[in-house]
mmCIF file of C-alpha atoms in Angstrom:
data_model
loop_
_atom_site.group_PDB
_atom_site.id
_atom_site.type_symbol
_atom_site.label_atom_id
_atom_site.label_comp_id
_atom_site.label_asym_id
_atom_site.label_seq_id
_atom_site.Cartn_x
_atom_site.Cartn_y
_atom_site.Cartn_z
ATOM 1 C CA MET E 1 151.152 76.412 216.554
ATOM 2 C CA ILE E 2 154.808 77.370 216.780
ATOM 3 C CA LYS E 3 155.060 75.904 220.258
ATOM 4 C CA ARG E 4 153.639 72.573 219.055
ATOM 5 C CA PHE E 5 156.063 72.542 216.085
ATOM 6 C CA THR E 6 159.125 73.075 218.296
ATOM 7 C CA LYS E 7 158.131 70.139 220.511
ATOM 8 C CA SER E 8 157.296 67.728 217.669
ATOM 9 C CA ASP E 9 159.741 64.860 217.043
ATOM 10 C CA ALA E 10 158.194 63.718 213.768
ATOM 11 C CA GLY E 11 160.895 62.989 211.191
ATOM 12 C CA ALA E 12 163.658 62.802 213.806
ATOM 13 C CA ALA E 13 164.475 59.229 212.839
ATOM 14 C CA MET E 14 164.890 60.277 209.219
ATOM 15 C CA VAL E 15 167.284 63.061 210.152
ATOM 16 C CA GLU E 16 169.301 60.757 212.387
ATOM 17 C CA MET E 17 169.466 58.153 209.619
ATOM 18 C CA ALA E 18 170.661 60.785 207.151
ATOM 19 C CA ILE E 19 173.480 61.685 209.541
ATOM 20 C CA VAL E 20 174.496 58.103 210.340
ATOM 21 C CA THR E 21 174.217 56.593 206.850
ATOM 22 C CA PRO E 22 177.364 58.166 205.329
ATOM 23 C CA LEU E 23 179.453 56.998 208.278
ATOM 24 C CA LEU E 24 177.912 53.521 208.139
ATOM 25 C CA PHE E 25 178.565 53.133 204.413
ATOM 26 C CA THR E 26 182.138 54.417 204.818
ATOM 27 C CA LEU E 27 182.825 51.823 207.511
ATOM 28 C CA VAL E 28 181.253 48.951 205.572
ATOM 29 C CA LEU E 29 182.974 49.822 202.303
ATOM 30 C CA GLY E 30 186.202 50.407 204.207
ATOM 31 C CA PHE E 31 186.072 46.867 205.589
ATOM 32 C CA VAL E 32 185.507 45.539 202.072
ATOM 33 C CA ASP E 33 188.382 47.537 200.603
ATOM 34 C CA PHE E 34 190.845 46.685 203.350
ATOM 35 C CA GLY E 35 189.861 43.024 203.053
ATOM 36 C CA TYR E 36 190.685 43.253 199.349
ATOM 37 C CA ALA E 37 193.966 44.984 200.197
ATOM 38 C CA LEU E 38 194.868 42.025 202.436
ATOM 39 C CA TYR E 39 194.064 39.689 199.544
ATOM 40 C CA GLN E 40 196.392 41.694 197.272
ATOM 41 C CA TRP E 41 199.148 41.503 199.879
ATOM 42 C CA ASN E 42 198.777 37.725 200.193
ATOM 43 C CA ALA E 43 198.668 37.279 196.397
ATOM 44 C CA ALA E 44 201.812 39.371 195.922
ATOM 45 C CA THR E 45 203.590 37.416 198.666
ATOM 46 C CA LYS E 46 202.691 34.113 197.022
ATOM 47 C CA ALA E 47 203.812 35.475 193.645
ATOM 48 C CA VAL E 48 207.340 36.311 194.870
ATOM 49 C CA GLN E 49 207.629 32.919 196.558
ATOM 50 C CA LEU E 50 206.701 31.182 193.326
ATOM 51 C CA GLY E 51 208.958 33.490 191.316
ATOM 52 C CA ALA E 52 211.955 32.635 193.482
ATOM 53 C CA ARG E 53 211.222 28.929 193.134
ATOM 54 C CA LEU E 54 210.951 29.210 189.338
ATOM 55 C CA ALA E 55 214.162 31.242 189.178
ATOM 56 C CA SER E 56 216.005 28.634 191.223
ATOM 57 C CA ILE E 57 215.193 25.781 188.824
ATOM 58 C CA SER E 58 215.364 27.732 185.560
ATOM 59 C CA ASP E 59 218.172 29.006 183.375
ATOM 60 C CA PRO E 60 219.382 32.335 184.797
ATOM 61 C CA VAL E 61 218.104 35.670 183.540
ATOM 62 C CA ALA E 62 221.640 37.066 183.898
ATOM 63 C CA THR E 63 223.646 35.352 181.165
ATOM 64 C CA ALA E 64 226.970 36.350 182.778
ATOM 65 C CA LEU E 65 226.216 34.256 185.852
ATOM 66 C CA ALA E 66 227.400 30.975 184.286
ATOM 67 C CA THR E 67 231.015 32.151 184.074
ATOM 68 C CA ALA E 68 231.043 34.667 186.922
ATOM 69 C CA ALA E 69 232.693 32.536 189.623
ATOM 70 C CA PRO E 70 236.496 32.451 189.930
ATOM 71 C CA ILE E 71 238.316 29.467 188.434
ATOM 72 C CA SER E 72 241.877 29.997 189.683
ATOM 73 C CA ALA E 73 241.630 27.245 192.330
ATOM 74 C CA PRO E 74 239.520 24.308 191.050
ATOM 75 C CA GLY E 75 237.534 22.729 193.861
ATOM 76 C CA ALA E 76 238.024 25.658 196.232
ATOM 77 C CA PRO E 77 234.921 27.257 197.719
ATOM 78 C CA VAL E 78 233.320 30.198 195.951
ATOM 79 C CA VAL E 79 233.367 32.712 198.774
ATOM 80 C CA ALA E 80 230.669 35.277 199.475
ATOM 81 C CA ALA E 81 230.692 38.298 197.161
ATOM 82 C CA ALA E 82 233.027 36.511 194.717
ATOM 83 C CA TYR E 83 230.806 37.747 191.878
ATOM 84 C CA GLY E 84 227.828 39.985 191.254
ATOM 85 C CA PRO E 85 225.358 40.625 192.463
ATOM 86 C CA PHE E 86 223.462 40.510 189.190
ATOM 87 C CA VAL E 87 220.299 42.570 189.561
ATOM 88 C CA CYS E 88 217.958 42.023 186.622
ATOM 89 C CA THR E 89 215.033 44.327 185.880
ATOM 90 C CA TYR E 90 212.682 44.927 182.979
ATOM 91 C CA THR E 91 211.997 48.481 181.778
ATOM 92 C CA ALA E 92 210.389 50.026 178.696
ATOM 93 C CA GLY E 93 210.149 46.858 176.647
ATOM 94 C CA THR E 94 213.619 45.548 177.413
ATOM 95 C CA GLY E 95 215.649 44.234 180.325
ATOM 96 C CA ALA E 96 219.102 44.664 181.799
ATOM 97 C CA CYS E 97 221.287 43.128 184.478
ATOM 98 C CA THR E 98 223.976 44.861 186.508
ATOM 99 C CA ASN E 99 227.637 43.772 186.447
ATOM 100 C CA GLY E 100 227.743 43.044 182.730
ATOM 101 C CA GLY E 101 226.264 40.280 180.635
ATOM 102 C CA ALA E 102 222.992 40.136 178.791
ATOM 103 C CA PHE E 103 219.392 39.931 179.953
ATOM 104 C CA ASP E 104 217.672 36.739 178.809
ATOM 105 C CA ALA E 105 214.087 37.748 178.052
ATOM 106 C CA VAL E 106 212.875 34.162 177.581
ATOM 107 C CA ASN E 107 214.132 33.071 181.002
ATOM 108 C CA PHE E 108 212.643 36.184 182.589
ATOM 109 C CA SER E 109 209.327 35.428 180.897
ATOM 110 C CA ARG E 110 209.365 31.929 182.404
ATOM 111 C CA ILE E 111 209.416 33.489 185.861
ATOM 112 C CA PHE E 112 206.662 35.930 184.962
ATOM 113 C CA ARG E 113 204.405 33.664 182.840
ATOM 114 C CA GLY E 114 205.474 30.161 183.829
ATOM 115 C CA ASP E 115 205.592 27.552 181.075
ATOM 116 C CA THR E 116 203.087 29.309 178.823
ATOM 117 C CA ALA E 117 204.234 30.473 175.383
ATOM 118 C CA TYR E 118 206.780 33.299 175.429
ATOM 119 C CA THR E 119 205.714 36.845 174.624
ATOM 120 C CA ASN E 120 207.468 40.087 175.450
ATOM 121 C CA ASP E 121 204.481 41.797 177.068
ATOM 122 C CA ASP E 122 202.438 41.818 180.265
ATOM 123 C CA THR E 123 199.694 39.442 179.134
ATOM 124 C CA CYS E 124 199.036 36.471 181.398
ATOM 125 C CA PRO E 125 197.320 33.645 179.505
ATOM 126 C CA ALA E 126 195.008 31.311 181.329
ATOM 127 C CA ILE E 127 196.163 27.749 181.923
ATOM 128 C CA THR E 128 193.495 25.266 180.860
ATOM 129 C CA PRO E 129 192.683 22.168 182.927
ATOM 130 C CA ALA E 130 194.308 20.026 180.240
ATOM 131 C CA GLN E 131 197.560 22.035 180.529
ATOM 132 C CA ARG E 132 197.805 22.047 184.308
ATOM 133 C CA PRO E 133 199.564 18.677 184.789
ATOM 134 C CA THR E 134 202.495 19.758 182.606
ATOM 135 C CA THR E 135 202.390 23.571 182.677
ATOM 136 C CA ARG E 136 203.772 25.484 185.642
ATOM 137 C CA PRO E 137 202.052 28.783 186.424
ATOM 138 C CA GLY E 138 204.044 31.997 186.657
ATOM 139 C CA MET E 139 203.985 34.935 189.035
ATOM 140 C CA CYS E 140 201.248 36.654 187.049
ATOM 141 C CA HIS E 141 198.860 33.757 187.617
ATOM 142 C CA PHE E 142 199.002 34.349 191.369
ATOM 143 C CA PHE E 143 198.908 38.146 191.150
ATOM 144 C CA PRO E 144 197.125 39.192 187.918
ATOM 145 C CA ARG E 145 197.886 42.906 188.418
ATOM 146 C CA LEU E 146 201.593 42.195 188.131
ATOM 147 C CA HIS E 147 203.660 43.722 185.302
ATOM 148 C CA ARG E 148 207.122 42.707 184.165
ATOM 149 C CA ASP E 149 208.636 45.997 185.298
ATOM 150 C CA ASN E 150 207.446 45.264 188.869
ATOM 151 C CA ILE E 151 209.810 42.277 189.166
ATOM 152 C CA VAL E 152 213.452 42.323 190.273
ATOM 153 C CA VAL E 153 215.569 39.138 190.105
ATOM 154 C CA THR E 154 218.906 39.178 191.946
ATOM 155 C CA TYR E 155 221.665 36.554 191.832
ATOM 156 C CA SER E 156 224.252 36.820 194.636
ATOM 157 C CA ALA E 157 227.315 34.897 195.775
ATOM 158 C CA THR E 158 226.843 33.902 199.411
ATOM 159 C CA GLY E 159 229.565 31.255 199.796
ATOM 160 C CA LEU E 160 227.871 28.332 198.022
ATOM 161 C CA GLY E 161 229.407 25.982 195.455
ATOM 162 C CA TYR E 162 233.005 25.460 194.378
ATOM 163 C CA GLN E 163 235.222 26.742 191.622
ATOM 164 C CA THR E 164 234.959 25.107 188.168
ATOM 165 C CA ARG E 165 231.714 23.374 189.162
ATOM 166 C CA LEU E 166 230.310 21.802 185.992
ATOM 167 C CA GLY E 167 226.862 23.349 186.423
ATOM 168 C CA GLY E 168 228.282 26.783 187.141
ATOM 169 C CA PRO E 169 228.133 28.716 190.426
ATOM 170 C CA VAL E 170 225.388 28.173 192.970
ATOM 171 C CA PRO E 171 223.832 31.602 193.567
ATOM 172 C CA THR E 172 221.432 32.804 196.173
ATOM 173 C CA ILE E 173 218.404 34.088 194.265
ATOM 174 C CA THR E 174 216.087 36.831 195.448
ATOM 175 C CA VAL E 175 212.877 37.798 193.683
ATOM 176 C CA SER E 176 211.285 41.033 194.851
ATOM 177 C CA LEU E 177 208.584 43.461 193.749
ATOM 178 C CA LYS E 178 208.725 47.210 193.267
ATOM 179 C CA THR E 179 206.291 50.064 192.536
ATOM 180 C CA ILE E 180 203.171 48.073 193.420
ATOM 181 C CA THR E 181 200.211 49.985 194.824
ATOM 182 C CA PHE E 182 197.153 48.765 196.646
ATOM 183 C CA GLU E 183 194.003 49.022 194.541
ATOM 184 C CA PHE E 184 190.923 50.359 196.352
ATOM 185 C CA PHE E 185 187.531 50.250 194.664
ATOM 186 C CA PHE E 186 185.362 52.272 197.048
ATOM 187 C CA LEU E 187 187.666 54.372 199.184
ATOM 188 C CA GLY E 188 189.953 55.496 196.384
ATOM 189 C CA GLY E 189 187.639 58.318 195.397
ATOM 190 C CA LEU E 190 186.535 59.113 198.954
ATOM 191 C CA LEU E 191 189.841 59.163 200.835
ATOM 192 C CA GLY E 192 192.554 58.855 198.179
ATOM 193 C CA PHE E 193 193.701 55.385 199.275
ATOM 194 C CA ASP E 194 194.312 54.339 195.675
ATOM 195 C CA ASN E 195 197.829 55.808 195.863
ATOM 196 C CA LEU E 196 199.072 53.771 198.820
ATOM 197 C CA THR E 197 202.295 51.968 197.898
ATOM 198 C CA MET E 198 202.544 48.313 198.849
ATOM 199 C CA PRO E 199 205.553 47.692 201.123
ATOM 200 C CA SER E 200 208.466 45.971 199.422
ATOM 201 C CA MET E 201 208.417 42.189 199.634
ATOM 202 C CA LEU E 202 210.886 39.526 198.583
ATOM 203 C CA SER E 203 211.611 35.821 198.667
ATOM 204 C CA THR E 204 215.111 34.319 198.742
ATOM 205 C CA VAL E 205 216.093 30.759 197.836
ATOM 206 C CA THR E 206 219.236 28.810 196.986
ATOM 207 C CA GLY E 207 219.886 28.130 193.317
ATOM 208 C CA GLU E 208 219.517 24.529 192.219
ATOM 209 C CA ASP E 209 220.118 23.084 188.754
ATOM 210 C CA LEU E 210 219.383 26.397 187.027
ATOM 211 C CA LYS E 211 218.019 24.484 184.052
ATOM 212 C CA SER E 212 214.672 25.058 182.369
ATOM 213 C CA THR E 213 214.115 21.301 182.201
ATOM 214 C CA ALA E 214 214.456 20.768 185.950
ATOM 215 C CA SER E 215 211.357 19.796 187.892
#
């Protein structure tokens, strides 16, 4: 009886399946989660590209930028590092920019929410089909997990424009993200991947008209 029991392979497949199943599910769910992480990376990249474009054609967030360039030699080039940089961030319900001047919350909201109605919060209203021809989306429409305090807008002097230019100085504008983490649905609880910080990303463009009415 005992000898026959030790040689029996009945139920072996069930035992093998019980051993393999956790590994199989971990691999499958891992592929799903890492695929979603790649989607988040691409969405965040597109968001900073759009944010930089919006910042380049909108009124500046840093109000001191308009009068920051030197005026002692009209028509002379505005050399690199002649002003700023103005680094504008949003924290705890308000914003601030380095190197003096005020933080324009409405202009910052245009970068975050596009042409939708201004509010001083992290909501991201949907743009209806009827609005799309005339309403530009904001960064939050490309990356819904985005919050205002994740966005950094920097205006720098890199040798563009000339002194006493009627439209003000021509800055180089960088929009970057900070404190963004990858969101994992399945592996967060299993392996703690929900705390992985997304590498810093940025997009840099040359300022254009810096007017909210520009297209």
